[in-house]
Amino acid sequence: MPDGAGWRSPDATDYLHDAQRPAFAWEFLRRDPDYRQEYAQMNLHAVGGTSPDLEVALALAKRWGLRFPV
């Protein structure tokens, strides 16, 4: 996940003019401090060489309403 620096830049948000709902929703979610904190905690597992438990990942996805195409 990007660090969010420069999110106010027009270059960073130009694509939203033609964005569909999922992309638009992502712009709000990625700025949510609670989501960012949870994501960062999960990311620590990947950086440390351990993978997060699948149940933890699924719980995070459910809690934030994330859906992934199959």
PDB file of N, CA and C in Angstrom:
ATOM      1  N   MET A   1       0.858  -1.163   0.000  1.00  0.00           N
ATOM      2  CA  MET A   1       0.000   0.000   0.000  1.00  0.00           C
ATOM      3  C   MET A   1       0.905   1.227   0.000  1.00  0.00           C
ATOM      4  N   PRO A   2       0.664   2.188  -0.869  1.00  0.00           N
ATOM      5  CA  PRO A   2       1.463   3.403  -0.885  1.00  0.00           C
ATOM      6  C   PRO A   2       1.354   4.140   0.435  1.00  0.00           C
ATOM      7  N   ASP A   3       2.355   4.961   0.717  1.00  0.00           N
ATOM      8  CA  ASP A   3       2.376   5.672   1.994  1.00  0.00           C
ATOM      9  C   ASP A   3       1.377   6.813   2.061  1.00  0.00           C
ATOM     10  N   GLY A   4       0.780   7.180   0.944  1.00  0.00           N
ATOM     11  CA  GLY A   4      -0.239   8.224   0.957  1.00  0.00           C
ATOM     12  C   GLY A   4       0.308   9.621   0.782  1.00  0.00           C
ATOM     13  N   ALA A   5       1.618   9.779   0.796  1.00  0.00           N
ATOM     14  CA  ALA A   5       2.206  11.100   0.606  1.00  0.00           C
ATOM     15  C   ALA A   5       1.834  11.612  -0.782  1.00  0.00           C
ATOM     16  N   GLY A   6       1.458  12.841  -0.861  1.00  0.00           N
ATOM     17  CA  GLY A   6       1.126  13.448  -2.131  1.00  0.00           C
ATOM     18  C   GLY A   6      -0.251  13.097  -2.656  1.00  0.00           C
ATOM     19  N   TRP A   7      -1.121  12.586  -1.793  1.00  0.00           N
ATOM     20  CA  TRP A   7      -2.445  12.187  -2.275  1.00  0.00           C
ATOM     21  C   TRP A   7      -3.267  13.370  -2.750  1.00  0.00           C
ATOM     22  N   ARG A   8      -2.870  14.567  -2.375  1.00  0.00           N
ATOM     23  CA  ARG A   8      -3.607  15.746  -2.823  1.00  0.00           C
ATOM     24  C   ARG A   8      -3.168  16.204  -4.212  1.00  0.00           C
ATOM     25  N   SER A   9      -2.130  15.629  -4.721  1.00  0.00           N
ATOM     26  CA  SER A   9      -1.633  15.989  -6.035  1.00  0.00           C
ATOM     27  C   SER A   9      -2.676  15.653  -7.100  1.00  0.00           C
ATOM     28  N   PRO A  10      -2.935  16.582  -8.025  1.00  0.00           N
ATOM     29  CA  PRO A  10      -3.890  16.276  -9.094  1.00  0.00           C
ATOM     30  C   PRO A  10      -3.485  15.042  -9.895  1.00  0.00           C
ATOM     31  N   ASP A  11      -2.192  14.823 -10.053  1.00  0.00           N
ATOM     32  CA  ASP A  11      -1.726  13.644 -10.785  1.00  0.00           C
ATOM     33  C   ASP A  11      -2.134  12.354 -10.088  1.00  0.00           C
ATOM     34  N   ALA A  12      -2.227  12.390  -8.761  1.00  0.00           N
ATOM     35  CA  ALA A  12      -2.553  11.191  -7.991  1.00  0.00           C
ATOM     36  C   ALA A  12      -4.046  10.872  -8.040  1.00  0.00           C
ATOM     37  N   THR A  13      -4.861  11.848  -8.393  1.00  0.00           N
ATOM     38  CA  THR A  13      -6.307  11.621  -8.356  1.00  0.00           C
ATOM     39  C   THR A  13      -7.013  11.855  -9.690  1.00  0.00           C
ATOM     40  N   ASP A  14      -6.281  12.163 -10.749  1.00  0.00           N
ATOM     41  CA  ASP A  14      -6.911  12.405 -12.053  1.00  0.00           C
ATOM     42  C   ASP A  14      -7.759  11.228 -12.518  1.00  0.00           C
ATOM     43  N   TYR A  15      -7.300  10.015 -12.220  1.00  0.00           N
ATOM     44  CA  TYR A  15      -8.024   8.845 -12.708  1.00  0.00           C
ATOM     45  C   TYR A  15      -9.420   8.712 -12.086  1.00  0.00           C
ATOM     46  N   LEU A  16      -9.685   9.420 -11.011  1.00  0.00           N
ATOM     47  CA  LEU A  16     -10.984   9.320 -10.361  1.00  0.00           C
ATOM     48  C   LEU A  16     -12.112   9.913 -11.205  1.00  0.00           C
ATOM     49  N   HIS A  17     -11.769  10.772 -12.144  1.00  0.00           N
ATOM     50  CA  HIS A  17     -12.806  11.357 -12.999  1.00  0.00           C
ATOM     51  C   HIS A  17     -13.541  10.287 -13.793  1.00  0.00           C
ATOM     52  N   ASP A  18     -12.835   9.209 -14.138  1.00  0.00           N
ATOM     53  CA  ASP A  18     -13.430   8.121 -14.909  1.00  0.00           C
ATOM     54  C   ASP A  18     -13.520   6.822 -14.110  1.00  0.00           C
ATOM     55  N   ALA A  19     -13.318   6.912 -12.809  1.00  0.00           N
ATOM     56  CA  ALA A  19     -13.241   5.708 -11.976  1.00  0.00           C
ATOM     57  C   ALA A  19     -14.614   5.070 -11.772  1.00  0.00           C
ATOM     58  N   GLN A  20     -14.593   3.750 -11.695  1.00  0.00           N
ATOM     59  CA  GLN A  20     -15.791   3.024 -11.319  1.00  0.00           C
ATOM     60  C   GLN A  20     -15.854   2.974  -9.794  1.00  0.00           C
ATOM     61  N   ARG A  21     -16.952   2.473  -9.262  1.00  0.00           N
ATOM     62  CA  ARG A  21     -17.167   2.476  -7.813  1.00  0.00           C
ATOM     63  C   ARG A  21     -16.029   1.848  -7.009  1.00  0.00           C
ATOM     64  N   PRO A  22     -15.518   0.676  -7.385  1.00  0.00           N
ATOM     65  CA  PRO A  22     -14.445   0.087  -6.568  1.00  0.00           C
ATOM     66  C   PRO A  22     -13.211   0.974  -6.447  1.00  0.00           C
ATOM     67  N   ALA A  23     -12.820   1.607  -7.530  1.00  0.00           N
ATOM     68  CA  ALA A  23     -11.642   2.485  -7.473  1.00  0.00           C
ATOM     69  C   ALA A  23     -11.919   3.713  -6.614  1.00  0.00           C
ATOM     70  N   PHE A  24     -13.112   4.244  -6.740  1.00  0.00           N
ATOM     71  CA  PHE A  24     -13.472   5.409  -5.944  1.00  0.00           C
ATOM     72  C   PHE A  24     -13.514   5.053  -4.456  1.00  0.00           C
ATOM     73  N   ALA A  25     -14.104   3.897  -4.139  1.00  0.00           N
ATOM     74  CA  ALA A  25     -14.171   3.449  -2.745  1.00  0.00           C
ATOM     75  C   ALA A  25     -12.775   3.222  -2.186  1.00  0.00           C
ATOM     76  N   TRP A  26     -11.874   2.682  -3.005  1.00  0.00           N
ATOM     77  CA  TRP A  26     -10.503   2.436  -2.565  1.00  0.00           C
ATOM     78  C   TRP A  26      -9.819   3.735  -2.146  1.00  0.00           C
ATOM     79  N   GLU A  27     -10.101   4.819  -2.844  1.00  0.00           N
ATOM     80  CA  GLU A  27      -9.484   6.096  -2.495  1.00  0.00           C
ATOM     81  C   GLU A  27      -9.862   6.525  -1.080  1.00  0.00           C
ATOM     82  N   PHE A  28     -11.084   6.243  -0.680  1.00  0.00           N
ATOM     83  CA  PHE A  28     -11.491   6.581   0.686  1.00  0.00           C
ATOM     84  C   PHE A  28     -10.885   5.606   1.691  1.00  0.00           C
ATOM     85  N   LEU A  29     -10.939   4.321   1.367  1.00  0.00           N
ATOM     86  CA  LEU A  29     -10.447   3.313   2.299  1.00  0.00           C
ATOM     87  C   LEU A  29      -8.959   3.472   2.577  1.00  0.00           C
ATOM     88  N   ARG A  30      -8.164   3.715   1.548  1.00  0.00           N
ATOM     89  CA  ARG A  30      -6.722   3.778   1.743  1.00  0.00           C
ATOM     90  C   ARG A  30      -6.289   4.970   2.586  1.00  0.00           C
ATOM     91  N   ARG A  31      -7.197   5.923   2.776  1.00  0.00           N
ATOM     92  CA  ARG A  31      -6.884   7.079   3.616  1.00  0.00           C
ATOM     93  C   ARG A  31      -7.388   6.914   5.050  1.00  0.00           C
ATOM     94  N   ASP A  32      -8.150   5.872   5.316  1.00  0.00           N
ATOM     95  CA  ASP A  32      -8.705   5.654   6.649  1.00  0.00           C
ATOM     96  C   ASP A  32      -7.585   5.224   7.605  1.00  0.00           C
ATOM     97  N   PRO A  33      -7.358   5.984   8.665  1.00  0.00           N
ATOM     98  CA  PRO A  33      -6.239   5.665   9.569  1.00  0.00           C
ATOM     99  C   PRO A  33      -6.376   4.297  10.246  1.00  0.00           C
ATOM    100  N   ASP A  34      -7.591   3.874  10.550  1.00  0.00           N
ATOM    101  CA  ASP A  34      -7.764   2.564  11.185  1.00  0.00           C
ATOM    102  C   ASP A  34      -7.418   1.439  10.204  1.00  0.00           C
ATOM    103  N   TYR A  35      -7.865   1.586   8.959  1.00  0.00           N
ATOM    104  CA  TYR A  35      -7.530   0.578   7.946  1.00  0.00           C
ATOM    105  C   TYR A  35      -6.024   0.547   7.712  1.00  0.00           C
ATOM    106  N   ARG A  36      -5.424   1.709   7.608  1.00  0.00           N
ATOM    107  CA  ARG A  36      -3.976   1.778   7.363  1.00  0.00           C
ATOM    108  C   ARG A  36      -3.201   1.090   8.487  1.00  0.00           C
ATOM    109  N   GLN A  37      -3.660   1.278   9.720  1.00  0.00           N
ATOM    110  CA  GLN A  37      -2.994   0.639  10.851  1.00  0.00           C
ATOM    111  C   GLN A  37      -3.131  -0.878  10.785  1.00  0.00           C
ATOM    112  N   GLU A  38      -4.326  -1.353  10.505  1.00  0.00           N
ATOM    113  CA  GLU A  38      -4.526  -2.807  10.401  1.00  0.00           C
ATOM    114  C   GLU A  38      -3.711  -3.398   9.254  1.00  0.00           C
ATOM    115  N   TYR A  39      -3.699  -2.702   8.138  1.00  0.00           N
ATOM    116  CA  TYR A  39      -2.932  -3.175   6.982  1.00  0.00           C
ATOM    117  C   TYR A  39      -1.446  -3.215   7.325  1.00  0.00           C
ATOM    118  N   ALA A  40      -0.963  -2.184   7.998  1.00  0.00           N
ATOM    119  CA  ALA A  40       0.452  -2.133   8.374  1.00  0.00           C
ATOM    120  C   ALA A  40       0.819  -3.297   9.291  1.00  0.00           C
ATOM    121  N   GLN A  41      -0.059  -3.638  10.208  1.00  0.00           N
ATOM    122  CA  GLN A  41       0.204  -4.768  11.098  1.00  0.00           C
ATOM    123  C   GLN A  41       0.302  -6.066  10.302  1.00  0.00           C
ATOM    124  N   MET A  42      -0.579  -6.256   9.342  1.00  0.00           N
ATOM    125  CA  MET A  42      -0.512  -7.454   8.511  1.00  0.00           C
ATOM    126  C   MET A  42       0.742  -7.443   7.643  1.00  0.00           C
ATOM    127  N   ASN A  43       1.120  -6.280   7.159  1.00  0.00           N
ATOM    128  CA  ASN A  43       2.282  -6.156   6.298  1.00  0.00           C
ATOM    129  C   ASN A  43       3.574  -6.494   7.050  1.00  0.00           C
ATOM    130  N   LEU A  44       3.599  -6.256   8.347  1.00  0.00           N
ATOM    131  CA  LEU A  44       4.783  -6.601   9.149  1.00  0.00           C
ATOM    132  C   LEU A  44       5.086  -8.095   9.065  1.00  0.00           C
ATOM    133  N   HIS A  45       4.065  -8.901   8.972  1.00  0.00           N
ATOM    134  CA  HIS A  45       4.267 -10.341   8.836  1.00  0.00           C
ATOM    135  C   HIS A  45       5.004 -10.656   7.539  1.00  0.00           C
ATOM    136  N   ALA A  46       4.605 -10.015   6.464  1.00  0.00           N
ATOM    137  CA  ALA A  46       5.230 -10.282   5.169  1.00  0.00           C
ATOM    138  C   ALA A  46       6.677  -9.826   5.163  1.00  0.00           C
ATOM    139  N   VAL A  47       6.952  -8.659   5.726  1.00  0.00           N
ATOM    140  CA  VAL A  47       8.316  -8.135   5.777  1.00  0.00           C
ATOM    141  C   VAL A  47       9.187  -9.011   6.675  1.00  0.00           C
ATOM    142  N   GLY A  48       8.602  -9.525   7.737  1.00  0.00           N
ATOM    143  CA  GLY A  48       9.350 -10.359   8.675  1.00  0.00           C
ATOM    144  C   GLY A  48       9.536 -11.790   8.202  1.00  0.00           C
ATOM    145  N   GLY A  49       8.968 -12.123   7.045  1.00  0.00           N
ATOM    146  CA  GLY A  49       9.135 -13.458   6.510  1.00  0.00           C
ATOM    147  C   GLY A  49       8.076 -14.440   6.956  1.00  0.00           C
ATOM    148  N   THR A  50       7.119 -13.982   7.724  1.00  0.00           N
ATOM    149  CA  THR A  50       6.011 -14.851   8.116  1.00  0.00           C
ATOM    150  C   THR A  50       4.760 -14.352   7.420  1.00  0.00           C
ATOM    151  N   SER A  51       3.923 -15.245   7.031  1.00  0.00           N
ATOM    152  CA  SER A  51       2.698 -14.813   6.365  1.00  0.00           C
ATOM    153  C   SER A  51       1.587 -14.718   7.399  1.00  0.00           C
ATOM    154  N   PRO A  52       0.708 -13.728   7.224  1.00  0.00           N
ATOM    155  CA  PRO A  52      -0.408 -13.617   8.162  1.00  0.00           C
ATOM    156  C   PRO A  52      -1.336 -14.815   8.032  1.00  0.00           C
ATOM    157  N   ASP A  53      -1.916 -15.201   9.106  1.00  0.00           N
ATOM    158  CA  ASP A  53      -2.869 -16.297   9.112  1.00  0.00           C
ATOM    159  C   ASP A  53      -4.018 -15.971   8.162  1.00  0.00           C
ATOM    160  N   LEU A  54      -4.436 -16.959   7.384  1.00  0.00           N
ATOM    161  CA  LEU A  54      -5.509 -16.743   6.414  1.00  0.00           C
ATOM    162  C   LEU A  54      -6.775 -16.243   7.095  1.00  0.00           C
ATOM    163  N   GLU A  55      -7.077 -16.773   8.247  1.00  0.00           N
ATOM    164  CA  GLU A  55      -8.278 -16.328   8.962  1.00  0.00           C
ATOM    165  C   GLU A  55      -8.189 -14.854   9.341  1.00  0.00           C
ATOM    166  N   VAL A  56      -6.993 -14.404   9.708  1.00  0.00           N
ATOM    167  CA  VAL A  56      -6.801 -12.992  10.056  1.00  0.00           C
ATOM    168  C   VAL A  56      -7.005 -12.128   8.816  1.00  0.00           C
ATOM    169  N   ALA A  57      -6.449 -12.579   7.694  1.00  0.00           N
ATOM    170  CA  ALA A  57      -6.597 -11.828   6.445  1.00  0.00           C
ATOM    171  C   ALA A  57      -8.061 -11.774   6.014  1.00  0.00           C
ATOM    172  N   LEU A  58      -8.763 -12.887   6.127  1.00  0.00           N
ATOM    173  CA  LEU A  58     -10.171 -12.905   5.751  1.00  0.00           C
ATOM    174  C   LEU A  58     -11.009 -12.038   6.685  1.00  0.00           C
ATOM    175  N   ALA A  59     -10.667 -12.027   7.954  1.00  0.00           N
ATOM    176  CA  ALA A  59     -11.391 -11.187   8.910  1.00  0.00           C
ATOM    177  C   ALA A  59     -11.186  -9.708   8.580  1.00  0.00           C
ATOM    178  N   LEU A  60      -9.969  -9.343   8.230  1.00  0.00           N
ATOM    179  CA  LEU A  60      -9.687  -7.959   7.849  1.00  0.00           C
ATOM    180  C   LEU A  60     -10.502  -7.593   6.605  1.00  0.00           C
ATOM    181  N   ALA A  61     -10.517  -8.479   5.623  1.00  0.00           N
ATOM    182  CA  ALA A  61     -11.274  -8.224   4.395  1.00  0.00           C
ATOM    183  C   ALA A  61     -12.763  -8.068   4.698  1.00  0.00           C
ATOM    184  N   LYS A  62     -13.290  -8.929   5.539  1.00  0.00           N
ATOM    185  CA  LYS A  62     -14.714  -8.852   5.879  1.00  0.00           C
ATOM    186  C   LYS A  62     -15.025  -7.571   6.645  1.00  0.00           C
ATOM    187  N   ARG A  63     -14.173  -7.239   7.609  1.00  0.00           N
ATOM    188  CA  ARG A  63     -14.401  -6.060   8.438  1.00  0.00           C
ATOM    189  C   ARG A  63     -14.445  -4.783   7.592  1.00  0.00           C
ATOM    190  N   TRP A  64     -13.625  -4.727   6.544  1.00  0.00           N
ATOM    191  CA  TRP A  64     -13.546  -3.535   5.709  1.00  0.00           C
ATOM    192  C   TRP A  64     -14.359  -3.653   4.428  1.00  0.00           C
ATOM    193  N   GLY A  65     -15.097  -4.752   4.264  1.00  0.00           N
ATOM    194  CA  GLY A  65     -15.950  -4.902   3.089  1.00  0.00           C
ATOM    195  C   GLY A  65     -15.191  -5.151   1.801  1.00  0.00           C
ATOM    196  N   LEU A  66     -14.009  -5.748   1.912  1.00  0.00           N
ATOM    197  CA  LEU A  66     -13.194  -6.002   0.731  1.00  0.00           C
ATOM    198  C   LEU A  66     -13.671  -7.267   0.040  1.00  0.00           C
ATOM    199  N   ARG A  67     -13.706  -7.214  -1.265  1.00  0.00           N
ATOM    200  CA  ARG A  67     -14.074  -8.374  -2.078  1.00  0.00           C
ATOM    201  C   ARG A  67     -13.063  -8.495  -3.196  1.00  0.00           C
ATOM    202  N   PHE A  68     -12.671  -9.729  -3.460  1.00  0.00           N
ATOM    203  CA  PHE A  68     -11.676  -9.956  -4.500  1.00  0.00           C
ATOM    204  C   PHE A  68     -12.272 -10.868  -5.557  1.00  0.00           C
ATOM    205  N   PRO A  69     -12.082 -10.513  -6.829  1.00  0.00           N
ATOM    206  CA  PRO A  69     -12.624 -11.367  -7.894  1.00  0.00           C
ATOM    207  C   PRO A  69     -11.949 -12.722  -7.869  1.00  0.00           C
ATOM    208  N   VAL A  70     -12.734 -13.727  -8.203  1.00  0.00           N
ATOM    209  CA  VAL A  70     -12.206 -15.093  -8.193  1.00  0.00           C
ATOM    210  C   VAL A  70     -11.750 -15.484  -9.573  1.00  0.00           C
TER     211      VAL A  70
END
